[in-house]
Short mmCIF file of C-alpha atoms and ligand atoms in Angstrom, two decimals:
data_model
loop_
_atom_site.label_atom_id
_atom_site.label_comp_id
_atom_site.label_asym_id
_atom_site.label_seq_id
_atom_site.Cartn_x
_atom_site.Cartn_y
_atom_site.Cartn_z
CA UNK M 72 -18.53 15.80 5.35
CA UNK M 73 -18.00 13.29 8.08
CA UNK M 74 -14.95 15.10 9.34
CA UNK M 75 -14.87 15.75 13.04
CA UNK M 76 -18.25 14.13 13.54
CA UNK M 77 -17.27 10.80 15.02
CA UNK M 78 -15.37 9.74 18.10
CA UNK M 79 -12.65 7.30 17.03
CA UNK M 80 -12.02 4.49 19.54
CA UNK M 81 -8.75 2.56 19.61
CA UNK M 82 -8.83 -1.16 20.49
CA UNK M 83 -5.51 -2.79 21.22
CA UNK M 84 -4.71 -6.14 19.64
CA UNK M 85 -1.66 -7.65 21.29
CA UNK M 86 -0.12 -11.11 21.51
CA UNK M 87 -2.13 -11.95 24.62
CA UNK M 88 -5.50 -10.91 23.32
CA UNK M 89 -6.40 -9.84 19.85
CA UNK M 90 -9.79 -11.55 19.77
CA UNK M 91 -11.53 -8.76 21.72
CA UNK M 92 -10.39 -6.28 19.10
CA UNK M 93 -11.46 -8.63 16.30
CA UNK M 94 -14.94 -8.95 17.86
CA UNK M 95 -15.24 -5.17 18.21
CA UNK M 96 -14.30 -4.69 14.55
CA UNK M 97 -16.73 -7.38 13.36
CA UNK M 98 -19.54 -5.73 15.32
CA UNK M 99 -18.94 -2.41 13.53
CA UNK M 100 -18.64 -4.09 10.13
CA UNK M 101 -21.91 -5.98 10.66
CA UNK M 102 -23.56 -2.64 11.38
CA UNK M 103 -22.34 -1.39 8.00
CA UNK M 104 -19.53 0.73 9.46
CA UNK M 105 -15.94 1.15 8.30
CA UNK M 106 -12.96 0.49 10.61
CA UNK M 107 -9.18 0.73 10.33
CA UNK M 108 -7.34 -2.58 10.70
CA UNK M 109 -3.66 -3.49 10.78
CA UNK M 110 -2.11 -5.65 8.05
CA UNK M 111 1.50 -6.71 7.54
CA UNK M 112 1.89 -4.01 4.84
CA UNK M 113 0.02 -0.85 5.89
CA UNK M 114 -3.20 -0.17 7.84
CA UNK M 115 -6.36 -0.73 5.81
CA UNK M 116 -9.76 0.99 5.93
CA UNK M 117 -12.13 -1.98 6.01
CA UNK M 118 -15.73 -2.57 5.00
CA UNK M 119 -17.77 -5.72 4.37
CA UNK M 120 -17.00 -6.30 0.68
CA UNK M 121 -20.50 -7.65 0.04
CA UNK M 122 -22.20 -4.58 1.51
CA UNK M 123 -22.21 -1.93 -1.24
CA UNK M 124 -23.37 0.85 1.09
CA UNK M 125 -20.57 0.17 3.54
CA UNK M 126 -18.08 0.15 0.67
CA UNK M 127 -19.45 3.53 -0.46
CA UNK M 128 -18.46 4.87 2.99
CA UNK M 129 -14.85 3.82 2.36
CA UNK M 130 -14.74 6.06 -0.70
CA UNK M 131 -16.42 8.89 1.19
CA UNK M 132 -14.19 8.72 4.28
CA UNK M 133 -11.01 8.48 2.18
CA UNK M 134 -12.21 11.13 -0.31
CA UNK M 135 -11.20 8.55 -2.87
CA UNK M 136 -12.40 9.01 -6.46
CA UNK M 137 -14.92 6.34 -7.43
CA UNK M 138 -12.77 5.18 -10.36
CA UNK M 139 -10.02 3.76 -8.10
CA UNK M 140 -10.89 0.14 -7.16
CA UNK M 141 -10.38 -1.43 -3.71
CA UNK M 142 -8.48 -4.57 -2.73
CA UNK M 143 -10.53 -7.44 -1.29
CA UNK M 144 -9.08 -9.42 1.64
CA UNK M 145 -10.11 -13.04 2.11
CA UNK M 146 -9.79 -15.24 5.21
CA UNK M 147 -8.45 -18.40 3.56
CA UNK M 148 -6.97 -19.49 0.24
CA UNK M 149 -10.14 -21.31 -0.75
CA UNK M 150 -12.18 -18.11 -0.35
CA UNK M 151 -10.38 -16.69 -3.40
CA UNK M 152 -13.01 -18.26 -5.62
CA UNK M 153 -15.86 -16.57 -3.77
CA UNK M 154 -14.67 -13.31 -5.27
CA UNK M 155 -12.55 -14.22 -8.31
CA UNK M 156 -12.93 -16.55 -11.28
CA UNK M 157 -9.89 -18.75 -11.82
CA UNK M 158 -9.79 -20.21 -15.34
CA UNK M 159 -8.42 -23.69 -15.93
CA UNK M 160 -5.53 -22.13 -17.87
CA UNK M 161 -4.50 -19.93 -14.95
CA UNK M 162 -5.24 -22.41 -12.18
CA UNK M 163 -1.76 -23.99 -11.95
CA UNK M 164 -0.09 -20.56 -11.68
CA UNK M 165 -2.62 -19.33 -9.11
CA UNK M 166 -2.02 -22.46 -7.08
CA UNK M 167 1.74 -21.99 -7.10
CA UNK M 168 1.56 -18.29 -6.23
CA UNK M 169 -0.94 -18.68 -3.39
CA UNK M 170 1.01 -21.69 -2.12
CA UNK M 171 4.21 -19.67 -2.01
CA UNK M 172 3.10 -16.16 -1.05
CA UNK M 173 -0.24 -16.43 0.81
CA UNK M 174 -0.83 -15.38 3.47
CA UNK M 175 1.37 -12.43 2.57
CA UNK M 176 1.81 -9.18 0.66
CA UNK M 177 0.76 -10.28 -2.84
CA UNK M 178 -2.47 -9.09 -4.49
CA UNK M 179 -3.80 -11.03 -7.50
CA UNK M 180 -5.99 -9.30 -10.08
CA UNK M 181 -8.41 -11.75 -11.70
CA UNK M 182 -11.93 -11.61 -13.24
CA UNK M 183 -14.48 -10.96 -10.49
CA UNK M 184 -17.50 -13.07 -9.54
CA UNK M 185 -21.03 -11.63 -9.54
CA UNK M 186 -21.01 -11.57 -5.74
CA UNK M 187 -18.59 -8.65 -5.69
CA UNK M 188 -20.52 -5.38 -5.96
CA UNK M 189 -19.42 -3.13 -8.83
CA UNK M 190 -18.57 -0.32 -6.45
CA UNK M 191 -15.72 -2.42 -4.99
CA UNK M 192 -14.00 -2.74 -8.36
CA UNK M 193 -15.08 0.67 -9.69
CA UNK M 194 -17.00 -1.11 -12.40
CA UNK M 195 -13.98 -3.09 -13.62
CA UNK M 196 -14.59 -6.72 -14.61
CA UNK M 197 -11.60 -7.71 -12.45
CA UNK M 198 -10.93 -7.72 -8.70
CA UNK M 199 -7.72 -7.42 -6.67
CA UNK M 200 -7.59 -10.11 -3.96
CA UNK M 201 -5.19 -10.81 -1.15
CA UNK M 202 -4.86 -12.94 1.97
CA UNK M 203 -3.15 -10.85 4.62
CA UNK M 204 -0.61 -12.43 6.92
CA UNK M 205 -1.88 -10.29 9.82
CA UNK M 206 -4.00 -12.26 12.29
CA UNK M 207 -6.32 -9.30 12.88
CA UNK M 208 -7.26 -8.78 9.21
CA UNK M 209 -7.58 -12.51 8.70
CA UNK M 210 -9.46 -13.03 11.97
CA UNK M 211 -11.93 -10.27 11.12
CA UNK M 212 -12.62 -11.72 7.66
CA UNK M 213 -13.11 -15.17 9.20
CA UNK M 214 -15.44 -13.97 11.97
CA UNK M 215 -17.44 -11.74 9.66
CA UNK M 216 -17.85 -14.58 7.20
CA UNK M 217 -17.48 -12.22 4.26
CA UNK M 218 -14.41 -10.87 2.46
CA UNK M 219 -13.24 -7.40 3.40
CA UNK M 220 -12.70 -4.51 1.02
CA UNK M 221 -9.82 -2.42 2.34
CA UNK M 222 -7.64 0.19 0.69
CA UNK M 223 -4.88 1.85 2.69
CA UNK M 224 -6.27 3.88 5.62
CA UNK M 225 -5.16 7.30 4.41
CA UNK M 226 -6.96 10.13 2.68
CA UNK M 227 -6.64 9.81 -1.09
CA UNK M 228 -3.22 10.56 -2.55
CA UNK M 229 -1.54 10.91 0.83
CA UNK M 230 1.08 8.92 2.71
CA UNK M 231 0.04 5.37 3.66
CA UNK M 232 -0.24 4.76 7.43
CA UNK M 233 1.99 2.16 9.08
CA UNK M 234 1.01 2.93 12.70
CA UNK M 235 -2.08 3.92 14.66
CA UNK M 236 -0.86 7.47 15.15
CA UNK M 237 -0.62 7.82 11.36
CA UNK M 238 -4.14 6.41 10.93
CA UNK M 239 -5.43 8.87 13.53
CA UNK M 240 -3.86 11.83 11.82
CA UNK M 241 -5.42 10.70 8.50
CA UNK M 242 -8.88 9.52 9.61
CA UNK M 243 -9.35 10.38 13.29
CA UNK M 244 -12.85 11.82 13.77
CA UNK M 245 -14.11 10.15 10.60
CA UNK M 246 -14.36 6.49 11.65
CA UNK M 247 -15.66 4.79 14.81
CA UNK M 248 -12.78 2.34 15.42
CA UNK M 249 -9.10 1.66 14.82
CA UNK M 250 -7.57 -1.66 15.84
CA UNK M 251 -4.02 -1.10 17.09
CA UNK M 252 -1.77 -3.93 15.95
CA UNK M 253 1.46 -1.96 16.37
CA UNK M 254 3.78 -1.00 13.54
CA UNK M 255 3.31 -2.80 10.20
CA UNK M 256 6.03 -5.39 9.59
CA UNK M 257 6.56 -4.89 5.85
CA UNK M 258 5.83 -1.18 5.71
CA UNK M 259 5.03 -0.95 1.97
CA UNK M 260 1.76 -1.85 0.25
CA UNK M 261 1.36 -5.29 -1.31
CA UNK M 262 2.74 -6.19 -4.71
CA UNK M 263 -0.10 -6.21 -7.27
CA UNK M 264 -0.03 -8.49 -10.31
CA UNK M 265 -2.71 -9.11 -12.93
CA UNK M 266 -2.81 -12.72 -14.06
CA UNK M 267 -3.52 -13.06 -17.77
CA UNK M 268 -2.97 -15.27 -20.78
CA UNK M 269 -0.53 -14.19 -23.47
CA UNK M 270 -1.47 -16.58 -26.24
CA UNK M 271 -1.39 -19.94 -24.50
CA UNK M 272 1.03 -18.84 -21.77
CA UNK M 273 0.08 -17.30 -18.43
CA UNK M 274 1.82 -14.02 -17.56
CA UNK M 275 2.05 -11.86 -14.45
CA UNK M 276 1.62 -8.18 -15.20
CA UNK M 277 3.28 -6.17 -12.44
CA UNK M 278 0.88 -3.33 -11.60
CA UNK M 279 2.55 -2.20 -8.38
CA UNK M 280 5.95 -3.32 -7.06
CA UNK M 281 5.95 -4.29 -3.39
CA UNK M 282 7.37 -6.64 -0.76
CA UNK M 283 7.06 -9.68 -3.05
CA UNK M 284 9.71 -8.69 -5.59
CA UNK M 285 9.92 -9.12 -9.36
CA UNK M 286 12.80 -11.54 -8.70
CA UNK M 287 10.57 -13.59 -6.35
CA UNK M 288 7.82 -13.74 -8.98
CA UNK M 289 10.08 -14.69 -11.87
CA UNK M 290 10.58 -18.13 -10.34
CA UNK M 291 6.94 -18.83 -11.22
CA UNK M 292 6.73 -17.53 -14.79
CA UNK M 293 7.02 -14.47 -17.00
CA UNK M 294 6.64 -11.04 -15.41
CA UNK M 295 5.58 -8.27 -17.80
CA UNK M 296 5.26 -4.51 -17.41
CA UNK M 297 2.04 -2.65 -16.68
CA UNK M 298 0.69 -0.68 -19.60
CA UNK M 299 0.62 3.05 -19.12
CA UNK M 300 -2.89 4.22 -19.88
CA UNK M 301 -3.58 7.91 -19.44
CA UNK M 302 -6.76 8.87 -17.66
CA UNK M 303 -7.73 5.40 -16.46
CA UNK M 304 -6.64 3.17 -13.61
CA UNK M 305 -5.85 0.22 -15.84
CA UNK M 306 -2.89 -0.13 -13.53
CA UNK M 307 -2.68 1.56 -10.14
CA UNK M 308 0.86 2.66 -10.97
CA UNK M 309 -0.55 5.02 -13.57
CA UNK M 310 -1.72 7.33 -10.79
CA UNK M 311 1.43 9.42 -10.99
CA UNK M 312 1.09 11.58 -7.95
CA UNK M 313 0.56 9.34 -4.96
CA UNK M 314 1.87 8.84 -1.47
CA UNK M 315 2.57 12.53 -1.62
CA UNK M 316 3.75 14.57 1.32
CA UNK M 317 2.36 18.10 1.50
CA UNK M 318 5.91 19.44 1.60
CA UNK M 319 7.46 19.56 -1.90
CA UNK M 320 9.76 16.59 -2.39
CA UNK M 321 12.67 16.16 -4.76
CA UNK M 322 14.38 13.05 -6.01
CA UNK M 323 17.55 13.71 -8.00
CA UNK M 324 19.57 11.26 -10.03
CA UNK M 325 22.82 12.72 -8.69
CA UNK M 326 23.56 14.82 -5.59
CA UNK M 327 25.07 17.59 -7.81
CA UNK M 328 21.60 18.30 -9.20
CA UNK M 329 20.49 19.66 -5.83
CA UNK M 330 20.93 23.44 -5.75
CA UNK M 331 19.58 24.87 -2.49
CA UNK M 332 17.79 28.21 -2.52
CA UNK M 333 18.96 30.86 -0.08
CA UNK M 334 17.14 30.88 3.25
CA UNK M 335 15.15 27.69 2.68
CA UNK M 336 14.96 24.82 5.16
CA UNK M 337 15.68 21.46 3.58
CA UNK M 338 15.27 18.00 5.08
CA UNK M 339 17.02 14.88 3.82
CA UNK M 340 15.58 11.38 3.60
CA UNK M 341 18.86 9.48 3.56
CA UNK M 342 19.20 5.82 2.71
CA UNK M 343 21.99 4.82 5.09
CA UNK M 344 23.56 8.07 6.36
CA UNK M 345 26.70 7.44 4.32
CA UNK M 346 28.99 10.38 3.36
CA UNK M 347 30.16 8.66 0.21
CA UNK M 348 26.62 8.50 -1.20
CA UNK M 349 27.05 12.25 -1.69
CA UNK M 350 23.99 13.71 0.02
CA UNK M 351 24.57 13.89 3.79
CA UNK M 352 27.56 16.23 3.58
CA UNK M 353 26.26 18.18 0.58
CA UNK M 354 24.22 20.68 2.59
CA UNK M 355 23.61 21.87 6.12
CA UNK M 356 20.30 20.03 6.36
CA UNK M 357 17.68 21.27 8.83
CA UNK M 358 16.76 17.64 9.50
CA UNK M 359 18.08 14.26 8.38
CA UNK M 360 16.10 11.01 8.67
CA UNK M 361 17.76 7.71 7.87
CA UNK M 362 15.84 4.85 6.27
CA UNK M 363 18.33 2.18 7.23
CA UNK M 364 20.63 3.13 10.12
CA UNK M 365 21.53 -0.57 10.04
CA UNK M 366 23.88 0.12 7.14
CA UNK M 367 21.61 -0.01 4.10
CA UNK M 368 19.22 -2.92 4.52
CA UNK M 369 16.29 -2.61 2.13
CA UNK M 370 13.82 -4.39 4.42
CA UNK M 371 14.65 -1.97 7.23
CA UNK M 372 14.27 0.96 4.81
CA UNK M 373 10.87 -0.38 3.70
CA UNK M 374 9.53 -0.72 7.26
CA UNK M 375 10.60 2.82 8.15
CA UNK M 376 9.76 4.48 4.83
CA UNK M 377 6.25 5.90 5.29
CA UNK M 378 6.88 6.69 8.95
CA UNK M 379 9.92 8.84 8.13
CA UNK M 380 8.26 10.45 5.12
CA UNK M 381 5.39 11.49 7.37
CA UNK M 382 7.82 12.73 10.04
CA UNK M 383 9.66 14.93 7.55
CA UNK M 384 6.35 16.15 6.13
CA UNK M 385 5.27 17.28 9.60
CA UNK M 386 8.59 19.02 10.41
CA UNK M 387 7.75 22.40 8.84
CA UNK M 388 10.44 22.20 6.15
CA UNK M 389 10.37 24.08 2.84
CA UNK M 390 11.33 20.98 0.91
CA UNK M 391 12.40 17.36 1.31
CA UNK M 392 15.23 15.81 -0.69
CA UNK M 393 15.28 12.02 -1.00
CA UNK M 394 18.32 9.94 -1.83
CA UNK M 395 17.66 7.41 -4.61
CA UNK M 396 18.16 3.74 -3.75
CA UNK M 397 19.11 0.75 -5.87
CA UNK M 398 16.17 -0.58 -7.91
CA UNK M 399 17.09 -4.20 -7.30
CA UNK M 400 14.66 -6.45 -5.40
CA UNK M 401 12.77 -4.56 -2.67
CA UNK M 402 14.48 -1.35 -3.86
CA UNK M 403 12.12 -1.29 -6.86
CA UNK M 404 9.13 -0.83 -4.52
CA UNK M 405 10.88 1.92 -2.54
CA UNK M 406 11.92 3.79 -5.69
CA UNK M 407 8.37 3.49 -7.03
CA UNK M 408 7.02 5.20 -3.89
CA UNK M 409 9.78 7.84 -3.97
CA UNK M 410 9.17 8.65 -7.62
CA UNK M 411 5.45 9.05 -7.09
CA UNK M 412 5.88 11.05 -3.88
CA UNK M 413 8.25 13.40 -5.72
CA UNK M 414 6.11 13.82 -8.82
CA UNK M 415 5.07 17.42 -9.28
CA UNK M 416 2.84 17.22 -12.33
CA UNK M 417 5.41 18.43 -14.86
CA UNK M 418 5.13 15.25 -16.95
O1 TXA W 733 -0.99 -3.78 1.09
C1 TXA W 733 -2.02 -3.39 0.56
O2 TXA W 733 -2.35 -3.74 -0.59
C2 TXA W 733 -2.94 -2.45 1.34
C3 TXA W 733 -3.48 -3.21 2.55
C4 TXA W 733 -4.47 -2.39 3.33
O3 TXA W 733 -4.03 -4.42 2.14
N1 TXA W 733 -3.97 -1.93 0.54
C5 TXA W 733 -3.74 -1.00 -0.43
O4 TXA W 733 -4.89 -0.56 -1.05
O5 TXA W 733 -2.64 -0.58 -0.70
P1 TXA W 733 -4.95 0.76 -1.97
O6 TXA W 733 -6.37 0.96 -2.30
O7 TXA W 733 -4.30 1.89 -1.30
O8 TXA W 733 -4.28 0.33 -3.25
C6 TXA W 733 -4.90 -0.64 -4.03
C7 TXA W 733 -4.54 -0.46 -5.44
C8 TXA W 733 -5.22 0.75 -6.04
O9 TXA W 733 -4.25 1.61 -6.57
C9 TXA W 733 -6.09 0.16 -7.12
O10 TXA W 733 -6.06 0.94 -8.28
C10 TXA W 733 -5.50 -1.23 -7.35
O11 TXA W 733 -5.03 -1.60 -6.11
N2 TXA W 733 -6.52 -2.18 -7.76
C11 TXA W 733 -7.53 -2.69 -7.05
N3 TXA W 733 -8.29 -3.49 -7.81
C12 TXA W 733 -7.76 -3.49 -9.04
C13 TXA W 733 -8.11 -4.08 -10.28
N4 TXA W 733 -9.18 -4.84 -10.41
N5 TXA W 733 -7.31 -3.84 -11.34
C14 TXA W 733 -6.22 -3.05 -11.23
N6 TXA W 733 -5.86 -2.44 -10.09
C15 TXA W 733 -6.61 -2.65 -9.00
MG1 MG W 734 -3.33 3.53 -1.01
#
């Protein structure tokens, strides 16, 4: 294992100077190394997407199973076609979506080009591509001259990192460099859609809900559900247990379903710290963390979500209880993460 073997440097990228950090990252990537980079969603663990050996390191460092494909980050809209094949039928939709949402938190799954090594896509004929809105990720892809393969910078199945301290607790000692771009502005991983033809009509198959919402996408065409395929990663959402804290986590439909066990320490992940939601006053919680102290704003909840989940996980509790949130708009992405974090394999 690589664990503990490497000294992990942190390079700061701030408003005044992020180019030094970009240059440091490019140097490592050119040498076939992997580095953690900030994006607007979560931190990514980056490798040169055209260097299969470097990409293999991503899987090794993350302890990620080889069947789970990586997302490829490009530097500009026109670089999409270096990695993905856009058919004439899908071209108008791709143009509209990239025009509206790129750079930004939307990943498009399309057939891959031959340039993309099979290891990146886990042997799938398709590739997930996005253009990050973060100047560091984009700057690194531009400087390197190649697209960047980057999954979230956490060990497999664990909580995604939205700050450098979270990256360090996941991968410190395993990678040579982390670029510190501060806290991630969106806080949840990108929305993933597969673009396909249904007869003669293009459709968007929602594989993972995220900051670009179903409602946002509907303005551009039909949004259909991901198929549930057991034992494969046809859709990333089929990996039931994900984003999981080590502390057992429960998500109830109603507060009455929570029956505390004698002598156990429970923490609450509250949506807006509101008595009338039924959870805050229900128990003498050992710790309460509030997703949106600003009175229930979904975007605030999204930004704080992984940070607070990690905080509760590290608090030495016996269990975490999470309040459900509305599934409308950005709430769908938060509920998706909560449901998968709370999954305990009893399906
Ligand atoms: O916001 C994000 O997307 C972040 C930042 C770093 O860009 N990345 C991220 O990567 O969340 P990761 O690996 O944690 O999640 C990527 C998901 C995986 O669950 C994978 O199964 C899915 O994308 N994926 C990648 N390529 C795919 C493909 N060709 N078909 C279906 N799913 C794919
Ligand atoms: Mg991930």
